[in-house]
């Protein structure tokens, strides 16, 4: 009778990953990402050192450049926090993109009727409008999930497309379109509704401070409140939480409302802090980028802020990199993907191990 060697490998989760292992894994992931990016720069015909130098100078080389980096990071902080809250509960809200649109549109609708009023009235209306618009749109996905068992991944993705078409309908010869404009856009908003700038000579606006406050509030929510405990418990085992007596249907809707409200704020910071008008092109993409930012930030509010500033720096420095070295600025999106892939590899190496099982 033949005796076969039954040997196989099994992927097992580590019970308690060591903090030092996390640091080493992240450092190795960063080094590997830099090496691969260097190869990309070289393939584009540029010196990697010159490209990285231009990238750094373009993002933090002056106070104005640093301010512009924070401007680009602001909506990413909001959408990253939105993904952070939902993903902590293992509720896969892929609809931050649509919730950004919903927040901006609801705020514009609410503020549009207050033209000429004091900034002390218009600005709070804009902020509350962004919160309400994003929350209601995300809450719709929550109702579909809890009442009709519609998977939130499907519903939120589909809602992303619907809201974009609705905005296009309103802007294409609709009631919000700017008369005589070639592009699909609204007229400029009332100056009294614009988010105040933090420094003269810079586009950095008070929405950045709002984003930092939001990160602090989300951290407190997740660590100091009963809702935060329920979110953490849901992320570990939603079914066990249900058996314990928690109203998990209510929890799902509440989490999506909070997540959507944060995403909605991203929309108003771009419309009322940077571009001063509503059009699809200026708020598109932040919802999807927020998911990457949240993962890079390890679903921690502080990590989300750091990752958002990193992505803001890449976006802001790309222009100078293209001017100085000729490397296409579009390559930045490939760099973002490379960072994500190596980070995920480092995270997997930290949290899992290959174990040999069976007989040799």
Coordinates of C-alpha atoms in Angstrom, one line a residue:
X1 CA 0.0 0.0 0.0
X2 CA 1.4 3.3 -1.0
X3 CA 1.9 6.0 1.7
X4 CA 1.5 9.4 0.2
X5 CA 3.2 12.4 1.8
X6 CA 0.2 14.6 2.7
X7 CA 1.7 18.0 3.1
X8 CA -0.1 21.3 2.5
X9 CA 0.1 24.9 3.4
X10 CA -2.6 26.9 5.2
X11 CA -3.0 30.6 5.5
X12 CA -3.7 31.5 9.2
X13 CA -4.5 34.8 10.9
X14 CA -2.0 35.8 13.6
X15 CA -3.7 36.2 17.0
X16 CA -1.7 39.2 18.1
X17 CA 0.5 40.8 15.4
X18 CA 3.5 42.5 17.0
X19 CA 3.7 46.3 16.8
X20 CA 7.3 46.1 15.7
X21 CA 6.3 43.8 12.9
X22 CA 3.7 46.3 11.7
X23 CA 6.3 49.1 11.6
X24 CA 8.8 46.9 9.7
X25 CA 6.2 45.7 7.2
X26 CA 5.0 49.3 6.5
X27 CA 8.6 50.5 6.1
X28 CA 9.4 47.6 3.7
X29 CA 6.2 48.3 1.8
X30 CA 7.1 52.0 1.5
X31 CA 10.7 51.2 0.3
X32 CA 9.3 48.7 -2.3
X33 CA 6.8 51.3 -3.5
X34 CA 9.6 53.9 -3.9
X35 CA 11.7 51.4 -5.9
X36 CA 8.8 50.5 -8.2
X37 CA 7.9 54.2 -8.7
X38 CA 11.6 54.9 -9.5
X39 CA 11.4 52.3 -12.3
X40 CA 8.3 54.0 -13.6
X41 CA 10.0 57.4 -13.6
X42 CA 13.0 55.9 -15.4
X43 CA 10.7 54.3 -18.0
X44 CA 9.2 57.7 -18.6
X45 CA 12.6 59.0 -19.4
X46 CA 13.2 61.0 -16.2
X47 CA 15.7 60.8 -13.4
X48 CA 13.9 59.2 -10.3
X49 CA 15.8 61.6 -8.0
X50 CA 14.7 64.6 -10.0
X51 CA 11.1 63.4 -10.2
X52 CA 10.9 62.8 -6.5
X53 CA 12.5 66.2 -5.8
X54 CA 10.0 68.0 -8.0
X55 CA 7.2 66.0 -6.5
X56 CA 8.2 67.0 -3.0
X57 CA 8.9 70.7 -4.0
X58 CA 5.6 70.9 -5.8
X59 CA 3.7 69.7 -2.7
X60 CA 5.5 71.2 0.2
X61 CA 8.1 73.5 -1.3
X62 CA 6.5 76.7 -0.1
X63 CA 3.7 77.8 2.2
X64 CA 1.4 78.3 -0.9
X65 CA 2.2 74.8 -2.2
X66 CA 1.6 73.3 1.3
X67 CA -1.7 75.1 1.5
X68 CA -2.7 73.8 -1.9
X69 CA -1.8 70.2 -0.7
X70 CA -4.1 70.6 2.2
X71 CA -6.9 71.9 -0.1
X72 CA -6.6 68.8 -2.1
X73 CA -6.5 66.6 1.0
X74 CA -9.7 68.1 2.6
X75 CA -12.4 66.2 0.6
X76 CA -10.3 63.0 0.9
X77 CA -10.3 63.3 4.7
X78 CA -14.1 63.4 4.6
X79 CA -14.6 60.6 2.2
X80 CA -11.9 58.6 4.0
X81 CA -13.6 59.0 7.3
X82 CA -16.9 58.0 5.6
X83 CA -15.4 54.7 4.5
X84 CA -13.7 54.3 7.9
X85 CA -16.9 54.4 9.8
X86 CA -18.8 52.1 7.5
X87 CA -15.9 49.6 7.0
X88 CA -15.3 49.3 10.7
X89 CA -18.8 47.8 11.0
X90 CA -18.1 45.7 7.9
X91 CA -20.8 47.6 6.0
X92 CA -19.3 48.0 2.5
X93 CA -20.4 51.5 1.6
X94 CA -19.1 52.0 -1.9
X95 CA -21.4 54.9 -2.5
X96 CA -19.4 57.8 -1.0
X97 CA -19.0 59.0 -4.5
X98 CA -22.8 59.5 -4.9
X99 CA -23.1 60.8 -1.4
X100 CA -20.5 63.5 -2.2
X101 CA -22.8 64.6 -5.1
X102 CA -25.9 64.4 -2.9
X103 CA -24.4 66.5 -0.2
X104 CA -23.3 69.2 -2.7
X105 CA -26.6 69.2 -4.5
X106 CA -28.8 69.4 -1.3
X107 CA -26.6 72.2 0.1
X108 CA -26.8 74.1 -3.2
X109 CA -30.6 73.7 -3.3
X110 CA -30.9 74.8 0.3
X111 CA -28.5 77.8 0.0
X112 CA -29.8 78.8 -3.5
X113 CA -33.0 80.3 -1.9
X114 CA -30.9 82.3 0.7
X115 CA -28.9 84.5 -1.8
X116 CA -28.2 87.8 -0.2
X117 CA -28.6 86.6 3.4
X118 CA -25.8 87.0 5.9
X119 CA -22.9 84.5 5.9
X120 CA -23.9 83.6 9.4
X121 CA -27.0 82.2 7.9
X122 CA -25.8 80.8 4.6
X123 CA -22.7 79.0 5.7
X124 CA -24.4 76.9 8.5
X125 CA -27.1 76.1 5.9
X126 CA -24.5 75.0 3.5
X127 CA -22.8 72.7 6.1
X128 CA -26.1 71.3 7.4
X129 CA -27.3 70.8 3.8
X130 CA -24.2 68.8 3.0
X131 CA -24.6 66.6 6.0
X132 CA -28.4 66.0 5.4
X133 CA -28.0 65.4 1.7
X134 CA -25.2 62.8 2.1
X135 CA -26.9 61.1 5.1
X136 CA -30.2 60.8 3.3
X137 CA -28.7 59.3 0.2
X138 CA -26.7 56.8 2.2
X139 CA -29.7 56.1 4.4
X140 CA -31.6 55.0 1.3
X141 CA -29.0 52.2 0.8
X142 CA -29.5 51.3 4.5
X143 CA -33.3 51.0 4.1
X144 CA -32.8 48.9 1.0
X145 CA -30.5 46.6 2.9
X146 CA -32.5 46.2 6.1
X147 CA -36.0 46.2 4.6
X148 CA -35.4 44.4 1.3
X149 CA -32.1 42.6 1.8
X150 CA -30.5 44.4 -1.0
X151 CA -26.7 44.1 -0.8
X152 CA -25.2 47.5 0.1
X153 CA -22.4 47.0 -2.4
X154 CA -24.9 46.8 -5.3
X155 CA -27.2 49.5 -4.1
X156 CA -24.6 52.1 -3.3
X157 CA -22.8 51.5 -6.6
X158 CA -26.0 51.9 -8.5
X159 CA -26.9 55.0 -6.5
X160 CA -23.6 56.5 -7.6
X161 CA -24.7 56.4 -11.2
X162 CA -28.2 57.7 -10.5
X163 CA -27.2 60.9 -8.7
X164 CA -24.7 61.8 -11.4
X165 CA -27.4 61.5 -14.1
X166 CA -29.8 63.6 -11.9
X167 CA -27.2 66.3 -11.6
X168 CA -26.5 66.2 -15.4
X169 CA -30.3 66.5 -16.0
X170 CA -30.5 69.6 -13.8
X171 CA -27.4 71.2 -15.4
X172 CA -28.2 70.4 -19.0
X173 CA -30.7 73.1 -19.9
X174 CA -32.3 72.5 -16.5
X175 CA -33.2 74.9 -13.7
X176 CA -29.6 75.0 -12.3
X177 CA -27.8 75.6 -15.6
X178 CA -25.9 78.8 -16.1
X179 CA -27.4 80.8 -18.9
X180 CA -25.1 81.0 -22.0
X181 CA -22.4 78.7 -20.4
X182 CA -20.7 76.2 -22.6
X183 CA -20.2 73.8 -19.7
X184 CA -22.8 72.0 -17.6
X185 CA -22.5 74.1 -14.5
X186 CA -24.4 76.4 -12.2
X187 CA -23.7 80.1 -11.9
X188 CA -21.3 81.1 -9.1
X189 CA -22.7 80.9 -5.6
X190 CA -23.5 83.9 -3.5
X191 CA -20.2 85.3 -2.0
X192 CA -21.9 85.2 1.4
X193 CA -22.1 81.4 1.3
X194 CA -18.4 80.8 0.5
X195 CA -16.3 79.0 3.2
X196 CA -13.8 81.6 4.6
X197 CA -10.2 81.4 3.6
X198 CA -7.7 80.7 6.3
X199 CA -4.8 82.7 4.8
X200 CA -4.5 85.5 2.3
X201 CA -2.8 84.4 -0.9
X202 CA -3.8 80.8 -0.4
X203 CA -6.9 78.8 -1.4
X204 CA -6.8 76.9 1.9
X205 CA -10.3 77.4 3.4
X206 CA -12.1 76.7 6.7
X207 CA -13.3 73.3 5.3
X208 CA -9.9 71.9 6.2
X209 CA -10.4 72.8 9.9
X210 CA -13.9 71.3 9.6
X211 CA -12.3 68.1 8.3
X212 CA -9.8 67.9 11.2
X213 CA -12.7 68.5 13.7
X214 CA -14.6 65.7 12.0
X215 CA -11.6 63.3 12.3
X216 CA -11.5 64.1 16.0
X217 CA -15.2 63.5 16.4
X218 CA -15.1 60.3 14.5
X219 CA -12.2 59.1 16.7
X220 CA -14.3 59.9 19.8
X221 CA -17.4 58.2 18.3
X222 CA -15.4 55.0 17.6
X223 CA -13.6 54.9 21.0
X224 CA -15.7 56.6 23.6
X225 CA -19.4 56.0 22.8
X226 CA -21.8 53.0 22.9
X227 CA -22.3 53.4 19.2
X228 CA -18.6 53.0 18.6
X229 CA -18.6 49.8 20.7
X230 CA -21.5 48.5 18.6
X231 CA -19.7 49.4 15.4
X232 CA -16.6 47.5 16.6
X233 CA -18.7 44.5 17.6
X234 CA -20.5 44.5 14.3
X235 CA -17.2 44.5 12.5
X236 CA -16.2 41.4 14.5
X237 CA -19.5 39.5 14.3
X238 CA -22.8 41.1 13.2
X239 CA -24.7 37.9 13.9
X240 CA -23.4 37.6 17.5
X241 CA -24.4 41.2 18.1
X242 CA -27.9 40.4 16.8
X243 CA -28.2 37.4 19.1
X244 CA -27.1 39.5 22.0
X245 CA -30.1 41.7 21.5
X246 CA -28.7 44.7 19.6
X247 CA -31.0 46.1 17.0
X248 CA -28.6 45.5 14.1
X249 CA -31.0 46.9 11.5
X250 CA -31.0 50.2 13.3
X251 CA -27.3 50.0 13.6
X252 CA -26.8 49.5 9.8
X253 CA -28.9 52.5 9.0
X254 CA -27.2 54.7 11.6
X255 CA -23.8 53.8 10.4
X256 CA -24.7 54.6 6.8
X257 CA -26.3 57.9 7.9
X258 CA -23.0 58.9 9.6
X259 CA -20.9 57.7 6.7
X260 CA -23.1 59.5 4.2
X261 CA -23.1 62.7 6.2
X262 CA -19.2 62.8 6.2
X263 CA -19.1 62.1 2.5
X264 CA -21.6 64.9 1.9
X265 CA -19.3 67.4 3.6
X266 CA -16.7 66.6 1.0
X267 CA -19.0 67.8 -1.6
X268 CA -19.7 71.2 0.0
X269 CA -16.0 71.9 0.7
X270 CA -15.2 71.6 -3.0
X271 CA -18.2 73.6 -4.2
X272 CA -18.2 76.3 -1.5
X273 CA -14.5 76.3 -0.6
X274 CA -12.7 75.9 -3.9
X275 CA -14.7 76.2 -7.1
X276 CA -17.7 78.3 -6.0
X277 CA -20.1 76.6 -8.4
X278 CA -21.6 73.1 -8.8
X279 CA -20.6 70.9 -11.7
X280 CA -19.9 67.2 -11.9
X281 CA -16.3 67.4 -12.8
X282 CA -15.1 69.2 -9.7
X283 CA -16.5 66.7 -7.2
X284 CA -16.1 63.4 -9.1
X285 CA -13.6 60.8 -7.9
X286 CA -13.3 61.7 -4.3
X287 CA -15.7 59.0 -3.1
X288 CA -13.6 56.2 -4.7
X289 CA -10.3 57.8 -3.6
X290 CA -11.6 57.9 0.0
X291 CA -11.9 54.1 0.0
X292 CA -8.2 53.9 -0.8
X293 CA -7.3 56.5 1.7
X294 CA -9.3 54.7 4.5
X295 CA -7.5 51.4 3.8
X296 CA -4.1 53.1 3.7
X297 CA -5.0 54.8 7.0
X298 CA -5.9 51.4 8.5
X299 CA -9.4 52.5 9.2
X300 CA -8.2 54.9 11.9
X301 CA -9.2 58.6 11.8
X302 CA -5.6 59.8 12.3
X303 CA -4.4 57.4 9.7
X304 CA -7.0 58.7 7.3
X305 CA -5.8 62.3 7.8
X306 CA -2.2 61.3 7.2
X307 CA -3.0 59.2 4.1
X308 CA -5.2 62.1 2.7
X309 CA -2.4 64.6 3.1
X310 CA -0.1 62.1 1.3
X311 CA -2.5 61.7 -1.6
X312 CA -3.1 65.5 -1.6
X313 CA 0.7 66.0 -1.9
X314 CA 0.9 63.5 -4.8
X315 CA -1.9 65.3 -6.6
X316 CA -0.5 68.7 -6.0
X317 CA 3.2 67.9 -6.7
X318 CA 2.3 66.1 -10.0
X319 CA 2.1 69.3 -12.0
X320 CA 5.6 70.6 -11.1
X321 CA 6.9 67.1 -11.6
X322 CA 5.6 67.1 -15.2
X323 CA 7.0 70.6 -15.8
X324 CA 10.4 69.8 -14.5
X325 CA 11.0 66.3 -15.7
X326 CA 8.3 65.6 -18.3
X327 CA 6.8 62.7 -16.4
X328 CA 3.1 62.7 -17.1
X329 CA 1.1 63.9 -14.1
X330 CA -1.4 61.1 -14.8
X331 CA 1.3 58.7 -13.5
X332 CA 0.3 59.8 -10.0
X333 CA -2.7 57.6 -10.1
X334 CA -0.5 54.6 -10.9
X335 CA 1.7 55.6 -7.9
X336 CA -1.4 55.7 -5.7
X337 CA -2.3 52.2 -6.8
X338 CA 1.3 51.0 -6.2
X339 CA 1.2 52.4 -2.7
X340 CA -2.1 50.6 -2.0
X341 CA -0.9 47.3 -3.3
X342 CA 2.3 47.3 -1.4
X343 CA 0.6 48.5 1.8
X344 CA -2.0 45.7 1.5
X345 CA 0.9 43.2 1.0
X346 CA 2.6 44.5 4.1
X347 CA -0.7 44.3 6.0
X348 CA -1.2 40.7 5.0
X349 CA 2.3 39.8 5.9
X350 CA 1.7 41.2 9.4
X351 CA -1.7 39.7 10.1
X352 CA -1.4 36.3 8.4
X353 CA 1.2 33.5 8.2
X354 CA 1.7 30.4 6.1
X355 CA 1.6 27.3 8.2
X356 CA 2.7 23.9 7.1
X357 CA 0.2 21.2 8.0
X358 CA -0.1 17.4 7.4
X359 CA 2.5 14.7 7.4
X360 CA 5.9 15.2 5.8

